[in-house]
CSV table of C-alpha atoms and ligand atoms in Angstrom, one decimal:
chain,number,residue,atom,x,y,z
A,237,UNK,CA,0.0,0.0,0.0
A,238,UNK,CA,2.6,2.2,0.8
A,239,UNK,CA,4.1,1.9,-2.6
A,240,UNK,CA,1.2,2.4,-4.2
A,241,UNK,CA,0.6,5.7,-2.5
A,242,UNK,CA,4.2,6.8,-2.9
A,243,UNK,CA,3.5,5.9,-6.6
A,244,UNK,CA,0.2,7.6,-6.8
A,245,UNK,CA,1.8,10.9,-5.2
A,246,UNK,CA,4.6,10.7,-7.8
A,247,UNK,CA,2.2,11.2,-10.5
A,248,UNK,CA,-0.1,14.0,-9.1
A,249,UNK,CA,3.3,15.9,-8.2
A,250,UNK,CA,4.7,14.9,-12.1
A,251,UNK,CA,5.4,18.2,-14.0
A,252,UNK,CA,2.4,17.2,-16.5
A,253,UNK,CA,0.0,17.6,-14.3
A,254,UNK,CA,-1.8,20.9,-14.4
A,255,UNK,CA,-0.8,23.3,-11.2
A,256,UNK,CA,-3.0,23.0,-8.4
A,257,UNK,CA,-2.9,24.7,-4.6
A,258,UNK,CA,-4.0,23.0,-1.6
A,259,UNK,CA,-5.9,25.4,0.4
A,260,UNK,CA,-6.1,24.7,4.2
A,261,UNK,CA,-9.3,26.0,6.4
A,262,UNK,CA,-9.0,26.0,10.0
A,263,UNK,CA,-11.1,27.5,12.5
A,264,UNK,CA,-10.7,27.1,16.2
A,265,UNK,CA,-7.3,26.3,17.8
A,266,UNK,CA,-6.5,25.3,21.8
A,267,UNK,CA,-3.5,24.4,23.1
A,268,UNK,CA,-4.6,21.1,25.2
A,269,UNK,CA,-7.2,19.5,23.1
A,270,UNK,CA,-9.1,19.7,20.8
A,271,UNK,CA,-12.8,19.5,21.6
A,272,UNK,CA,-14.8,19.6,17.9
A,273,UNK,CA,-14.5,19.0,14.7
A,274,UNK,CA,-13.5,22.0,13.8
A,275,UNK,CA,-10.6,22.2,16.2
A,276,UNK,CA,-6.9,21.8,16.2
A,277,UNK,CA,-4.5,21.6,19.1
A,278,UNK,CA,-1.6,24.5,18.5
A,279,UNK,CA,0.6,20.9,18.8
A,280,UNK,CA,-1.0,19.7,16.1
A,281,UNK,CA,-0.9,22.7,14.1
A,282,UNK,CA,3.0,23.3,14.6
A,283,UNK,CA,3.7,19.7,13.7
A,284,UNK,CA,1.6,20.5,10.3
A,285,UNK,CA,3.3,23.6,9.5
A,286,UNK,CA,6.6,21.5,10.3
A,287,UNK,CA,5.7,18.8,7.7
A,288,UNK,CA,5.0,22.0,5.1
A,289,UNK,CA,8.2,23.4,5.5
A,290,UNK,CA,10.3,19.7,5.7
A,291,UNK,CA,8.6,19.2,2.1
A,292,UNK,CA,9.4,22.7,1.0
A,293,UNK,CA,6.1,23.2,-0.4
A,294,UNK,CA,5.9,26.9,-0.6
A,295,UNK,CA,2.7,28.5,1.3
A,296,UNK,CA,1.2,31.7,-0.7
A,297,UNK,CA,-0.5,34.0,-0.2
A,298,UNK,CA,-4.0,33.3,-1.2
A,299,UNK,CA,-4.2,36.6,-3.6
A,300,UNK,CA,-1.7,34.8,-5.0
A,301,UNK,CA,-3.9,33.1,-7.1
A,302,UNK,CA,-5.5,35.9,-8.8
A,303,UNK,CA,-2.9,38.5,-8.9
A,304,UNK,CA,-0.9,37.2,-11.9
A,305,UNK,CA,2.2,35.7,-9.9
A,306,UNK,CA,3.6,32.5,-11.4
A,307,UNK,CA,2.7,29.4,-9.2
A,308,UNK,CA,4.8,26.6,-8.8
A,309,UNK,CA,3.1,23.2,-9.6
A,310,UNK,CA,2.5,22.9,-6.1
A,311,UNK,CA,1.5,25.1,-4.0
A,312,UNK,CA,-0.5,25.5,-0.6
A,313,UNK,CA,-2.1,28.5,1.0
A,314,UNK,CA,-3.9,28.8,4.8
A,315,UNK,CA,-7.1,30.1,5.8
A,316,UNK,CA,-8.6,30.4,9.1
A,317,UNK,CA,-12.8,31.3,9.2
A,318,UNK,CA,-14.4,32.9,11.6
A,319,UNK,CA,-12.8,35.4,13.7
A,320,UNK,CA,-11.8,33.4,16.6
A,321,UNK,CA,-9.2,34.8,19.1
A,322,UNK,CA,-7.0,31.6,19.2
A,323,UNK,CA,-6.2,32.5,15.9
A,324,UNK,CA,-3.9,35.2,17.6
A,325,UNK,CA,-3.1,33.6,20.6
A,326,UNK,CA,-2.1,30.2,19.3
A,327,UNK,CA,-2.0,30.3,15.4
A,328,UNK,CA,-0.4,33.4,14.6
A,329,UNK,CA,3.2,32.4,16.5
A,330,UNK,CA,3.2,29.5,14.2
A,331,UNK,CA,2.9,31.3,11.1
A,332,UNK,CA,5.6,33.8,12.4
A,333,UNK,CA,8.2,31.7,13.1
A,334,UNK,CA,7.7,30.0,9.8
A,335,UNK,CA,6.8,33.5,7.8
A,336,UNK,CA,3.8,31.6,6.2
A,337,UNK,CA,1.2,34.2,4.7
A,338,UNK,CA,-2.6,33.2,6.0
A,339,UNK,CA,-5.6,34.8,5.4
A,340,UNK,CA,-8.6,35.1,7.6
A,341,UNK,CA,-12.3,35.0,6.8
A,342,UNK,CA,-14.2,37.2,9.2
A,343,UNK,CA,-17.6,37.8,10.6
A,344,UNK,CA,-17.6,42.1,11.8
A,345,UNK,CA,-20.4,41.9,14.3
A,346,UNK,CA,-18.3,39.5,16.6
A,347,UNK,CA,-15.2,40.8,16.4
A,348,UNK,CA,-13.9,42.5,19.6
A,349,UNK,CA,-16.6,40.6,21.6
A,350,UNK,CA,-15.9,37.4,23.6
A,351,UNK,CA,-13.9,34.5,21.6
A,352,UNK,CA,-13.5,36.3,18.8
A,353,UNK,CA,-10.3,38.9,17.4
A,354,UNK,CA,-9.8,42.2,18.7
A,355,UNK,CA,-9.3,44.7,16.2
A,356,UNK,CA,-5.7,45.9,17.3
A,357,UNK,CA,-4.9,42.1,17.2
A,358,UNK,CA,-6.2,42.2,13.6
A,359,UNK,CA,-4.4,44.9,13.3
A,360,UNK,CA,-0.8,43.7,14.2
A,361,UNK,CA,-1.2,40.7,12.4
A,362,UNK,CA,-1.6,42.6,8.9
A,363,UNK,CA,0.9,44.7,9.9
A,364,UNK,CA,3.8,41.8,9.6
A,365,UNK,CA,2.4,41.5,6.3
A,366,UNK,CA,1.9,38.1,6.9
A,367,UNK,CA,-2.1,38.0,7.4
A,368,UNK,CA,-4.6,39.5,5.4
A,369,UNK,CA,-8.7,39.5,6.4
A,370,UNK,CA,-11.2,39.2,3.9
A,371,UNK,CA,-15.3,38.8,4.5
A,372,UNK,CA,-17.2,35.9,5.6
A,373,UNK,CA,-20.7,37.4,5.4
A,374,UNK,CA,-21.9,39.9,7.9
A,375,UNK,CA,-23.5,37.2,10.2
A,376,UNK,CA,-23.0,34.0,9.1
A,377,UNK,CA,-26.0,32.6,7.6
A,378,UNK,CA,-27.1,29.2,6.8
A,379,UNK,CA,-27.8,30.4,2.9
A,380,UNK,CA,-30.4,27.5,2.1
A,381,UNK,CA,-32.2,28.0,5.5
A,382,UNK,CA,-32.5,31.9,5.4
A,383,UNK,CA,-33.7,31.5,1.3
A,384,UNK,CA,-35.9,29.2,2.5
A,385,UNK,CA,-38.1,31.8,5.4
A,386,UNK,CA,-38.3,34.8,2.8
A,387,UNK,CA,-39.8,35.8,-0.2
A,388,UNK,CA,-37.4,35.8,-3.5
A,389,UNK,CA,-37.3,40.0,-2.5
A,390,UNK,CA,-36.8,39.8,0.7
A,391,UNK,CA,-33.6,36.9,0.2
A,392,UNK,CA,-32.3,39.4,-2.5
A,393,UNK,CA,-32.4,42.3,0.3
A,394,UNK,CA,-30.8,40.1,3.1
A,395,UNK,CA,-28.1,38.6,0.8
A,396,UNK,CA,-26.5,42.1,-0.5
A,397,UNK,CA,-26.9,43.0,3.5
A,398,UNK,CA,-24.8,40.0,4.1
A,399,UNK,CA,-22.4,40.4,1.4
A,400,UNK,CA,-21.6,44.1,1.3
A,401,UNK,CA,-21.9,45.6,4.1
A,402,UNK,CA,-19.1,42.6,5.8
A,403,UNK,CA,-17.5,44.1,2.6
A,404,UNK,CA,-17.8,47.8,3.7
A,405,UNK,CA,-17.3,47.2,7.5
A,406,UNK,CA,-14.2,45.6,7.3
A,407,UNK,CA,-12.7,48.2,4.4
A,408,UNK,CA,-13.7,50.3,7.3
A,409,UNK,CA,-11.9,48.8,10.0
A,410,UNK,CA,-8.8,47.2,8.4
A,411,UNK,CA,-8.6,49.3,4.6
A,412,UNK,CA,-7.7,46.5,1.8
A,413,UNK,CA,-9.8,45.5,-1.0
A,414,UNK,CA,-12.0,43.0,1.1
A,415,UNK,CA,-12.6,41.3,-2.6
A,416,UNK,CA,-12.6,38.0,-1.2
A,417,UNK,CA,-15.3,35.9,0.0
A,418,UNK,CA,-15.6,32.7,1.9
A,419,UNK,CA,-18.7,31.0,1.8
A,420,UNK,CA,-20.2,30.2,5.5
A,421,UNK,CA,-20.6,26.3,5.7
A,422,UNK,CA,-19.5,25.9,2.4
A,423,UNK,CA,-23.3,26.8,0.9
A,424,UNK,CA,-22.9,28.2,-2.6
A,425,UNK,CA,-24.4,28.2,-5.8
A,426,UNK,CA,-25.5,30.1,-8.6
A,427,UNK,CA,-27.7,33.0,-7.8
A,428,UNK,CA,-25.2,33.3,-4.3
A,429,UNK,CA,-22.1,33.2,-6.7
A,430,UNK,CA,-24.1,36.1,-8.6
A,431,UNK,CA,-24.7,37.8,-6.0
A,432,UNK,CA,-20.9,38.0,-4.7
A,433,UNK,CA,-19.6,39.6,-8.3
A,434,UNK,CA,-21.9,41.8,-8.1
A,435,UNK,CA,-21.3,42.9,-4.3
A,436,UNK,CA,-17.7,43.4,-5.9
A,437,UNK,CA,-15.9,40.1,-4.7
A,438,UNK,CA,-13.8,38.9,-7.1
A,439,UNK,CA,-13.3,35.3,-5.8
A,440,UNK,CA,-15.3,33.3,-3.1
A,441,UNK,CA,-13.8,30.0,-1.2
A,442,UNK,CA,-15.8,27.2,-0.8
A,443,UNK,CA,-15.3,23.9,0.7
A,444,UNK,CA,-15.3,20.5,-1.0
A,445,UNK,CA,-12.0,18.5,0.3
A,446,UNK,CA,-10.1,18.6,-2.4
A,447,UNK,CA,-7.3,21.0,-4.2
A,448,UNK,CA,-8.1,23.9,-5.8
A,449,UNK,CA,-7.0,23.7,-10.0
A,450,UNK,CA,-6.0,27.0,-11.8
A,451,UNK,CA,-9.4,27.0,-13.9
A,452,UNK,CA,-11.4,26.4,-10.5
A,453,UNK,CA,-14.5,28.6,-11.2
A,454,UNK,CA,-13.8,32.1,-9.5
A,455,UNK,CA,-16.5,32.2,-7.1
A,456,UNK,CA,-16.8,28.6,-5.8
A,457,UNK,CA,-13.1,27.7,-5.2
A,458,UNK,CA,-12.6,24.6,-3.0
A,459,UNK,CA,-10.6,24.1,0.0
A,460,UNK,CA,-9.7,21.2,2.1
A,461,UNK,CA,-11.2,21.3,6.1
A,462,UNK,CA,-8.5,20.5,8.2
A,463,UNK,CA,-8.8,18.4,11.9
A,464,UNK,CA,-6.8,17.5,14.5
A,465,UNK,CA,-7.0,13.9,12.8
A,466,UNK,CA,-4.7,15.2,10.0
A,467,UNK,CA,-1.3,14.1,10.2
A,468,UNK,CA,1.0,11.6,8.6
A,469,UNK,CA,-0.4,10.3,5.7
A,470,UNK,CA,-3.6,12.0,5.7
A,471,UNK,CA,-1.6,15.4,6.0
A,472,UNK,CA,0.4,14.5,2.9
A,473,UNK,CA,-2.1,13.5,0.9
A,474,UNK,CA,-3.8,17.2,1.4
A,475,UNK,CA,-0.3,18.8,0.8
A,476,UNK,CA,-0.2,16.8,-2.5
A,477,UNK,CA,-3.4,17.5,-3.2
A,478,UNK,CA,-5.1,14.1,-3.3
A,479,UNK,CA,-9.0,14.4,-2.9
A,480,UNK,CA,-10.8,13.5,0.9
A,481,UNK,CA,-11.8,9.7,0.3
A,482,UNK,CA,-9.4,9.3,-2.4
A,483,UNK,CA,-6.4,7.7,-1.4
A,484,UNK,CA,-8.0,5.7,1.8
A,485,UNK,CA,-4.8,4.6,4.7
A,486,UNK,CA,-4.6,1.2,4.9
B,73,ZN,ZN1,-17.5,30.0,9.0
């Protein structure tokens, strides 16, 4: 089995294959354990960044995709969604010591409150030029739910609420372009996808478990989830860019 997977990762990484960039989502980080899914133990997360940089896979910045810089054939940027404070408390050192560029997906009602990011701690995390924030929706809807409870004018109403004022608030807040979206739970499609190029994204980040190819549409890029479950073999097969199910352990 080992062969075979050693074989299988030699031809996704082979030169022919079209460029592709693993993108990582995390969420929540604590530095005993790790409580939910979404989850990781700083441990954890330092022995992943480790295995990056033992590979030398080089971590971009996720602009990097749409900004015309040359990507290698393999390539892997980071994301953290949601706002939450551990991002700063346990993430960030990581990502200094390693100067990996991350970007975070943020909710602007909750930030300064409770778990989640204080401004200035947004703030001197851009100002390494290291992070970057970006909108995930102003309150992090459940799209198919919230569609569901209004009328086709009412959704149309709540939707550009959702998109651009996140958009405007955090332009506010932190200056940027704020042209990129993550979608919350994942939950995209067309008239949403719409709805975000019009608001004046111009990308939005999806979910999905696998690798994100240089013709990924714009506006439903996927990313790979990452858990506390992901190391060794599982890890690599996300830095290579294998698929979730795809290339089962033995
Ligand atoms: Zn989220």
């Amino acid at each position: 089995m080992r062969l075979i997977a050693a074989l299988l990762i030699l031809l996704l990484v082979s030169p022919a294959r079209a460029q592709t960039v693993s993108i990582l989502t995390y969420h929540r980080f604590n530095p005993d354990h790790a409580p939910g899914a979404t989850t990781v133990t700083t441990r954890t997360f330092a022995a992943q960044m480790n295995r990056i940089a033992a590979l030398g896979i080089p971590v971009v910045p996720l602009r990097a995709l749409f900004d015309g810089t040359t990507l290698p054939p393999r390539a892997i940027a980071l994301t953290a969604d949601d706002g939450h404070r551990s991002v700063f408390t346990e993430m960030f050192p990581i990502l200094k010591a390693h100067h990996f560029p991350a970007t975070l997906f943020l909710n602007p009602p909750g930030l300064g409150q409770g778990s989640y990011l204080r401004f200035p701690e947004l703030l001197e995390m851009q100002a390494t030029g290291l992070v970057d924030c970006a909108p995930h929706t102003t309150s992090h809807p459940h799209f198919t739910t919230e569609r569901a409870r209004r009328s086709p004018e009412a959704f149309t109403a709540y939707l550009r609420h959702e998109l651009e004022d996140s958009r405007a608030s955090l332009r506010n807040r932190l200056g940027g372009p704020q042209d990129l979206l993550a979608w919350p739970f994942g939950i995209h499609d067309p008239t949403l996808e719409a709805a975000a190029q019009a608001a004046g994204y111009t990308a939005a980040f999806a979910l999905g478990g696998r690798a994100a190819p240089a013709d990924a549409p714009k506006f439903a890029i996927p990313r790979y989830q990452i858990y506390e479950t992901d190391l060794g073999s599982r890890f690599d097969a996300v830095l290579f860019g294998i698929p979730r199910g795809a290339a089962k352990s033995p």
